[in-house]
PDB file of C-alpha atoms in Angstrom:
ATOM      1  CA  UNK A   1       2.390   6.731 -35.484  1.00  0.00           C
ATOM      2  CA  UNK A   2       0.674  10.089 -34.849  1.00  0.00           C
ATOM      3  CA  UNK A   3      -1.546  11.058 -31.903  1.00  0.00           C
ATOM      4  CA  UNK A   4      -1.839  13.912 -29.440  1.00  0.00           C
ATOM      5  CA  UNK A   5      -1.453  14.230 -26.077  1.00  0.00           C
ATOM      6  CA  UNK A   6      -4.506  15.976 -24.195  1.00  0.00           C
ATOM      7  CA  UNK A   7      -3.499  19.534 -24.359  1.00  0.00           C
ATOM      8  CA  UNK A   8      -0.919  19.440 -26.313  1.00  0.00           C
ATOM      9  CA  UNK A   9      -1.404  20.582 -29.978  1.00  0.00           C
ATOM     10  CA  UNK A  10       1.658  18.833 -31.954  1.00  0.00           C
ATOM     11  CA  UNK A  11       1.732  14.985 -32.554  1.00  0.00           C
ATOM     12  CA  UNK A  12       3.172  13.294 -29.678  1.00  0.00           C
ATOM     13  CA  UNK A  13       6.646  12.541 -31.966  1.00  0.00           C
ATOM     14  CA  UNK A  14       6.629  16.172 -32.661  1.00  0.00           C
ATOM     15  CA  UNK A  15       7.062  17.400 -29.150  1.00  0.00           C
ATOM     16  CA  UNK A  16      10.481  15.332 -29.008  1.00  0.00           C
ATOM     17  CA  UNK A  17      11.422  16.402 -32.522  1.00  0.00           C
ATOM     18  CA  UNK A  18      13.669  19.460 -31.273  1.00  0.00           C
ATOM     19  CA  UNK A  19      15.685  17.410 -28.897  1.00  0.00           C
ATOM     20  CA  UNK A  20      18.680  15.130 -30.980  1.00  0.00           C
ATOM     21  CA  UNK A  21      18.547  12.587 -28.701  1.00  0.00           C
ATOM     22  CA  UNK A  22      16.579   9.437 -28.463  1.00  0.00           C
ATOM     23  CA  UNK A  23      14.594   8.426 -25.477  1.00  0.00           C
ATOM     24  CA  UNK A  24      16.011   4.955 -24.201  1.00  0.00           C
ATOM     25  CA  UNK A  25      14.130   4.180 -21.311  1.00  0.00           C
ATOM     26  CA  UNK A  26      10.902   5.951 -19.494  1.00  0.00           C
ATOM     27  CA  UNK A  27      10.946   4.966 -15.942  1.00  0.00           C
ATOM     28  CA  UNK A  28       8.105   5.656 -13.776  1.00  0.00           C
ATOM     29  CA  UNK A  29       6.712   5.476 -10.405  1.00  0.00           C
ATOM     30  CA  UNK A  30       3.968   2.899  -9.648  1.00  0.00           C
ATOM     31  CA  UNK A  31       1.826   4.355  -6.789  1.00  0.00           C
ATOM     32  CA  UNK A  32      -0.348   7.895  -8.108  1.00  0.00           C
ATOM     33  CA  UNK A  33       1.312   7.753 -11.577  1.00  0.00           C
ATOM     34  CA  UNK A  34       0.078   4.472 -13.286  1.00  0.00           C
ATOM     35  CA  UNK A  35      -2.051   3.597  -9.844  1.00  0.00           C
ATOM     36  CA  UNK A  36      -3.955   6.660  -8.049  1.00  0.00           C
ATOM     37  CA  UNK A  37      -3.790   5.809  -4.725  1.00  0.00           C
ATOM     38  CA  UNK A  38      -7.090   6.718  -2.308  1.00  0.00           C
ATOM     39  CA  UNK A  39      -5.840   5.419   1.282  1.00  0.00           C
ATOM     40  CA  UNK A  40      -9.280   7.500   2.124  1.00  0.00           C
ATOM     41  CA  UNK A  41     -11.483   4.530   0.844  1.00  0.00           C
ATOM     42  CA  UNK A  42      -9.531   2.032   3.350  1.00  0.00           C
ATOM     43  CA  UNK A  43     -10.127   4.305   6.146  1.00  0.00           C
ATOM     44  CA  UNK A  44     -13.836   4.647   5.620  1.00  0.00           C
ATOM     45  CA  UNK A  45     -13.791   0.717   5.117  1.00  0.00           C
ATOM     46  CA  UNK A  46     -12.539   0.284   8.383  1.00  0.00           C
ATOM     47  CA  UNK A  47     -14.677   2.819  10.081  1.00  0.00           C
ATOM     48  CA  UNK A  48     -17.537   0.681   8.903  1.00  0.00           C
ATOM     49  CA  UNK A  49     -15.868  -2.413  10.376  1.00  0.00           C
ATOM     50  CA  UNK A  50     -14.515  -0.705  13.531  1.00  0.00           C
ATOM     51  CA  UNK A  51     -16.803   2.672  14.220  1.00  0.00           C
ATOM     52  CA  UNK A  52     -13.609   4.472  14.551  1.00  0.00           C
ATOM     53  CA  UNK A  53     -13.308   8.160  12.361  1.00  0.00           C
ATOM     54  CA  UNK A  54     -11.948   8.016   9.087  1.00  0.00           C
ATOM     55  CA  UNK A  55      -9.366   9.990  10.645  1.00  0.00           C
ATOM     56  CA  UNK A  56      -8.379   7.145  12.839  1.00  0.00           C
ATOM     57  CA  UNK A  57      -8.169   4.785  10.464  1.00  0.00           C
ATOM     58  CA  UNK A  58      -5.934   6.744   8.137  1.00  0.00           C
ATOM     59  CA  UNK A  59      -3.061   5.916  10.521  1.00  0.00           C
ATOM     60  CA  UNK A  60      -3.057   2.633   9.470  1.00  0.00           C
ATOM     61  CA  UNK A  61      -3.410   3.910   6.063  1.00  0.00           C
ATOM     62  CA  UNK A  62       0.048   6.008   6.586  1.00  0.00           C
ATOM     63  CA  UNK A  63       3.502   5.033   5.472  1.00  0.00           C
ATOM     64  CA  UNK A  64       4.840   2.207   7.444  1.00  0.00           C
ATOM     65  CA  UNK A  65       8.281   2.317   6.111  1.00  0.00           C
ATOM     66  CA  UNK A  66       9.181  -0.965   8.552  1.00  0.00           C
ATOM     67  CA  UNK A  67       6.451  -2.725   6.570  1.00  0.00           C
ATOM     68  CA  UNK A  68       8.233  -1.393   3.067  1.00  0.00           C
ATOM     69  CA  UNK A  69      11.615  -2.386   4.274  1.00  0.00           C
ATOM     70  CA  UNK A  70      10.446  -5.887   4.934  1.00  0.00           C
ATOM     71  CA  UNK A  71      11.150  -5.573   8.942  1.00  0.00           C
ATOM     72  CA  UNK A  72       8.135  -6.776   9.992  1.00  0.00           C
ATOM     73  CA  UNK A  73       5.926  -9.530   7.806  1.00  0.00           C
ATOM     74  CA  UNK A  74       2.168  -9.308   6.214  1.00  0.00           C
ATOM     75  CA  UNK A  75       1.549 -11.239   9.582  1.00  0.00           C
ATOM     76  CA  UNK A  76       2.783  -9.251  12.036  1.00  0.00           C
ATOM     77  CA  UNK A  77       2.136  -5.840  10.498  1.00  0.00           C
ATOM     78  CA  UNK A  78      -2.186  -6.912  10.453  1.00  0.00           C
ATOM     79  CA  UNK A  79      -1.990  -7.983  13.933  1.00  0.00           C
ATOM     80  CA  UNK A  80      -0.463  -4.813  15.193  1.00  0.00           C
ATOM     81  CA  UNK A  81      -3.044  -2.512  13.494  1.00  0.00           C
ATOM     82  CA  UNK A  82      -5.717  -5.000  14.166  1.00  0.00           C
ATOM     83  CA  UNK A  83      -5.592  -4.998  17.819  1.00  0.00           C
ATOM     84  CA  UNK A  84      -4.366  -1.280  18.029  1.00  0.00           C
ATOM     85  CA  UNK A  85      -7.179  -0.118  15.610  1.00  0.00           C
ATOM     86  CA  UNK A  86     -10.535  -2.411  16.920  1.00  0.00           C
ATOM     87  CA  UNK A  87     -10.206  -4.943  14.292  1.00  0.00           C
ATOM     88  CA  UNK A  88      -9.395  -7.959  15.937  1.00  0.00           C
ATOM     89  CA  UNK A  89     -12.594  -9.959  14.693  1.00  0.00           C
ATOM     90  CA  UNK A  90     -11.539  -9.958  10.841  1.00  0.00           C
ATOM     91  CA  UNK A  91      -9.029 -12.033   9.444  1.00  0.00           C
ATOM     92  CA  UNK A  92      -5.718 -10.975   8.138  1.00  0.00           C
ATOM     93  CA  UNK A  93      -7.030 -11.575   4.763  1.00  0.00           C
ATOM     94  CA  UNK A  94     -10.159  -9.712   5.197  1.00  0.00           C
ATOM     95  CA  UNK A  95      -7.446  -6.585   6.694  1.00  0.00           C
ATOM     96  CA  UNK A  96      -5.228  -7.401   3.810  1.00  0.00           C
ATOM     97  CA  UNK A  97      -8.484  -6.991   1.448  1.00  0.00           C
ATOM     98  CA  UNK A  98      -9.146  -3.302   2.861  1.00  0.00           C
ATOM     99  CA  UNK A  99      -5.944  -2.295   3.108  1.00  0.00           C
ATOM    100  CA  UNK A 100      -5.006  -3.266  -0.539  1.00  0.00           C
ATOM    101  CA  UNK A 101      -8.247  -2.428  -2.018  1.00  0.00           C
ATOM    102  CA  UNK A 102      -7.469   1.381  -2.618  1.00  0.00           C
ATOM    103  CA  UNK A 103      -6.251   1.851  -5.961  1.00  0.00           C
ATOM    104  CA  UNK A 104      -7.475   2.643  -9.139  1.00  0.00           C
ATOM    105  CA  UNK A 105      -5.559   2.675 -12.606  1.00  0.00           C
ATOM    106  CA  UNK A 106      -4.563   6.013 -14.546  1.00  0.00           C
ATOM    107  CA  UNK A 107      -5.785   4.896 -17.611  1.00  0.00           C
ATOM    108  CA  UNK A 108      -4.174   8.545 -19.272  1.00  0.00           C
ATOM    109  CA  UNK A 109      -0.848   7.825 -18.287  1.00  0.00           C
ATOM    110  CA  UNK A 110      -1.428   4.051 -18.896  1.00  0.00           C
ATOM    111  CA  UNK A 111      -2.801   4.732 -22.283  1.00  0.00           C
ATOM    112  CA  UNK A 112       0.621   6.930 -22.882  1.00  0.00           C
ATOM    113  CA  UNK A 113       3.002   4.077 -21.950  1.00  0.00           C
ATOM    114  CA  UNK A 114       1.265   1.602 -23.860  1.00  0.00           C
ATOM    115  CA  UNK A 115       1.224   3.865 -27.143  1.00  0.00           C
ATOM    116  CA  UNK A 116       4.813   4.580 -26.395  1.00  0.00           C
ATOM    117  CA  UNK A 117       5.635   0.798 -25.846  1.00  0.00           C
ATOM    118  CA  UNK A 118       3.817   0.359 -29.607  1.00  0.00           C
ATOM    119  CA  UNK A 119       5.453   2.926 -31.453  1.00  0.00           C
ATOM    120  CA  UNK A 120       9.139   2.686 -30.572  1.00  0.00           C
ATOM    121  CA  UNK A 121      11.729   0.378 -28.737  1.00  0.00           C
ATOM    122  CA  UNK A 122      12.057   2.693 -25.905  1.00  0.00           C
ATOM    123  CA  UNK A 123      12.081   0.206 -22.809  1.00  0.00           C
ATOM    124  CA  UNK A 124       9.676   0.778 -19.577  1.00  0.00           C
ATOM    125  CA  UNK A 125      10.778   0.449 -16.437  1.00  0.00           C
ATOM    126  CA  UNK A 126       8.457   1.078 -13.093  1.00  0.00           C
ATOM    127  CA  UNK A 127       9.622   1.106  -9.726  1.00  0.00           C
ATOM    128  CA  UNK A 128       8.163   0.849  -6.396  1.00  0.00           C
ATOM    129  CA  UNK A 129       8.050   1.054  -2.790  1.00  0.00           C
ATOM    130  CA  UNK A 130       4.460  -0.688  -2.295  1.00  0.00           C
ATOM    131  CA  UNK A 131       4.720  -3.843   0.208  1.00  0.00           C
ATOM    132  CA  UNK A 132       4.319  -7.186  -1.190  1.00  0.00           C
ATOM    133  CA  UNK A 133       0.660  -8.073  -0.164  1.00  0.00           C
ATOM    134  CA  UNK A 134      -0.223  -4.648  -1.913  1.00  0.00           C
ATOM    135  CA  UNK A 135       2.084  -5.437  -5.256  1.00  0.00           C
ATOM    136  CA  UNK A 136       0.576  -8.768  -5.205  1.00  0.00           C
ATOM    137  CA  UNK A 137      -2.666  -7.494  -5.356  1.00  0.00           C
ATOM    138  CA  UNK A 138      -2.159  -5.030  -7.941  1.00  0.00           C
ATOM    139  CA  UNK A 139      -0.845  -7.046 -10.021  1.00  0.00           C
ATOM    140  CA  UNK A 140      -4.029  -9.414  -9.757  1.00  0.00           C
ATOM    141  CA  UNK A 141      -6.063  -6.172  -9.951  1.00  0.00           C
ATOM    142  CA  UNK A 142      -4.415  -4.099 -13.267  1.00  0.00           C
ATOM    143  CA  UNK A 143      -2.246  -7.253 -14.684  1.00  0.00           C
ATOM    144  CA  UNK A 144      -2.653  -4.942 -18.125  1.00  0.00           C
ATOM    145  CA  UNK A 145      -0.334  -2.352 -16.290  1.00  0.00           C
ATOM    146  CA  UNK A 146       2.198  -4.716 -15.508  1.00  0.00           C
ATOM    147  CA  UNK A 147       2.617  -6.384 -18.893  1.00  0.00           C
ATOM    148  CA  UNK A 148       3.441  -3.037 -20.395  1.00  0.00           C
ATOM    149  CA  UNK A 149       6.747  -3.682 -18.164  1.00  0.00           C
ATOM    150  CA  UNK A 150       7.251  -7.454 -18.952  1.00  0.00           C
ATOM    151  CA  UNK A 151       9.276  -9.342 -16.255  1.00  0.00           C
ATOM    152  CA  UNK A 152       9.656  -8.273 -12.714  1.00  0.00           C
TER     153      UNK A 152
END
């Protein structure tokens, strides 16, 4: 198969053609490589909800490594911001939905796994630290990104 990578003038094959080695696996990152991530459009969601700045609200857009590590649940983590943040009138699902709802997919670096899925048997592997309610809803959201990987 021959294509070209934007900015690049050889085929794609041809810019691995001087290495002797084969590529076995590509593993990649899921947040700002296949995802872009824009914690900015939560934060001026919740401003909206809570008159707070955008600022503000980009606390509870922040890493919550806790939340990653699974020390504290869905549950607990959208009561704590809730009630620190002004947000107590929505529901943890509404919270959930702005929290969640910040991502949009890389379609260039989508478009160069999925050619590279096509042309060889190279195997794709993503990782990631999101939290589950966010992985859940990406993978509602972009479920083309995740079949490029196959089983979780």
């Amino acid at each position: 198969m021959r294509f070209t990578l934007e900015g690049h003038d050889k085929p794609y094959k041809a810019l691995f053609a001087d290495s002797c080695m084969t590529v076995k696996a590509l593993i990649s990152d899921l947040g700002n490589v296949l995802v872009l991530n824009h914690p900015e459009r939560g934060a001026e969601r919740f401003s909206r909800i809570n008159g707070r700045t955008i600022e503000e609200n980009m606390i509870v857009m922040g890493d919550h490594p806790d939340y990653w590590r699974d020390e504290i649940t869905p549950k607990e983590f959208a009561e704590k911001y809730k009630k620190e943040f002004g947000l107590e009138h929505i529901s943890d699902g509404k919270f959930h939905e702005v929290y969640c709802d910040i991502f949009e997919i890389n379609r260039l670096v989508v478009d160069i796994y999925a050619r590279v899925k096509e042309s060889n048997d190279t195997v794709l592997v993503m990782l990631s630290n999101a939290e589950r309610p966010r992985l859940d809803w990406l993978m509602r959201k972009f479920p083309g990104v995740f079949a490029l990987f196959g089983e979780r």
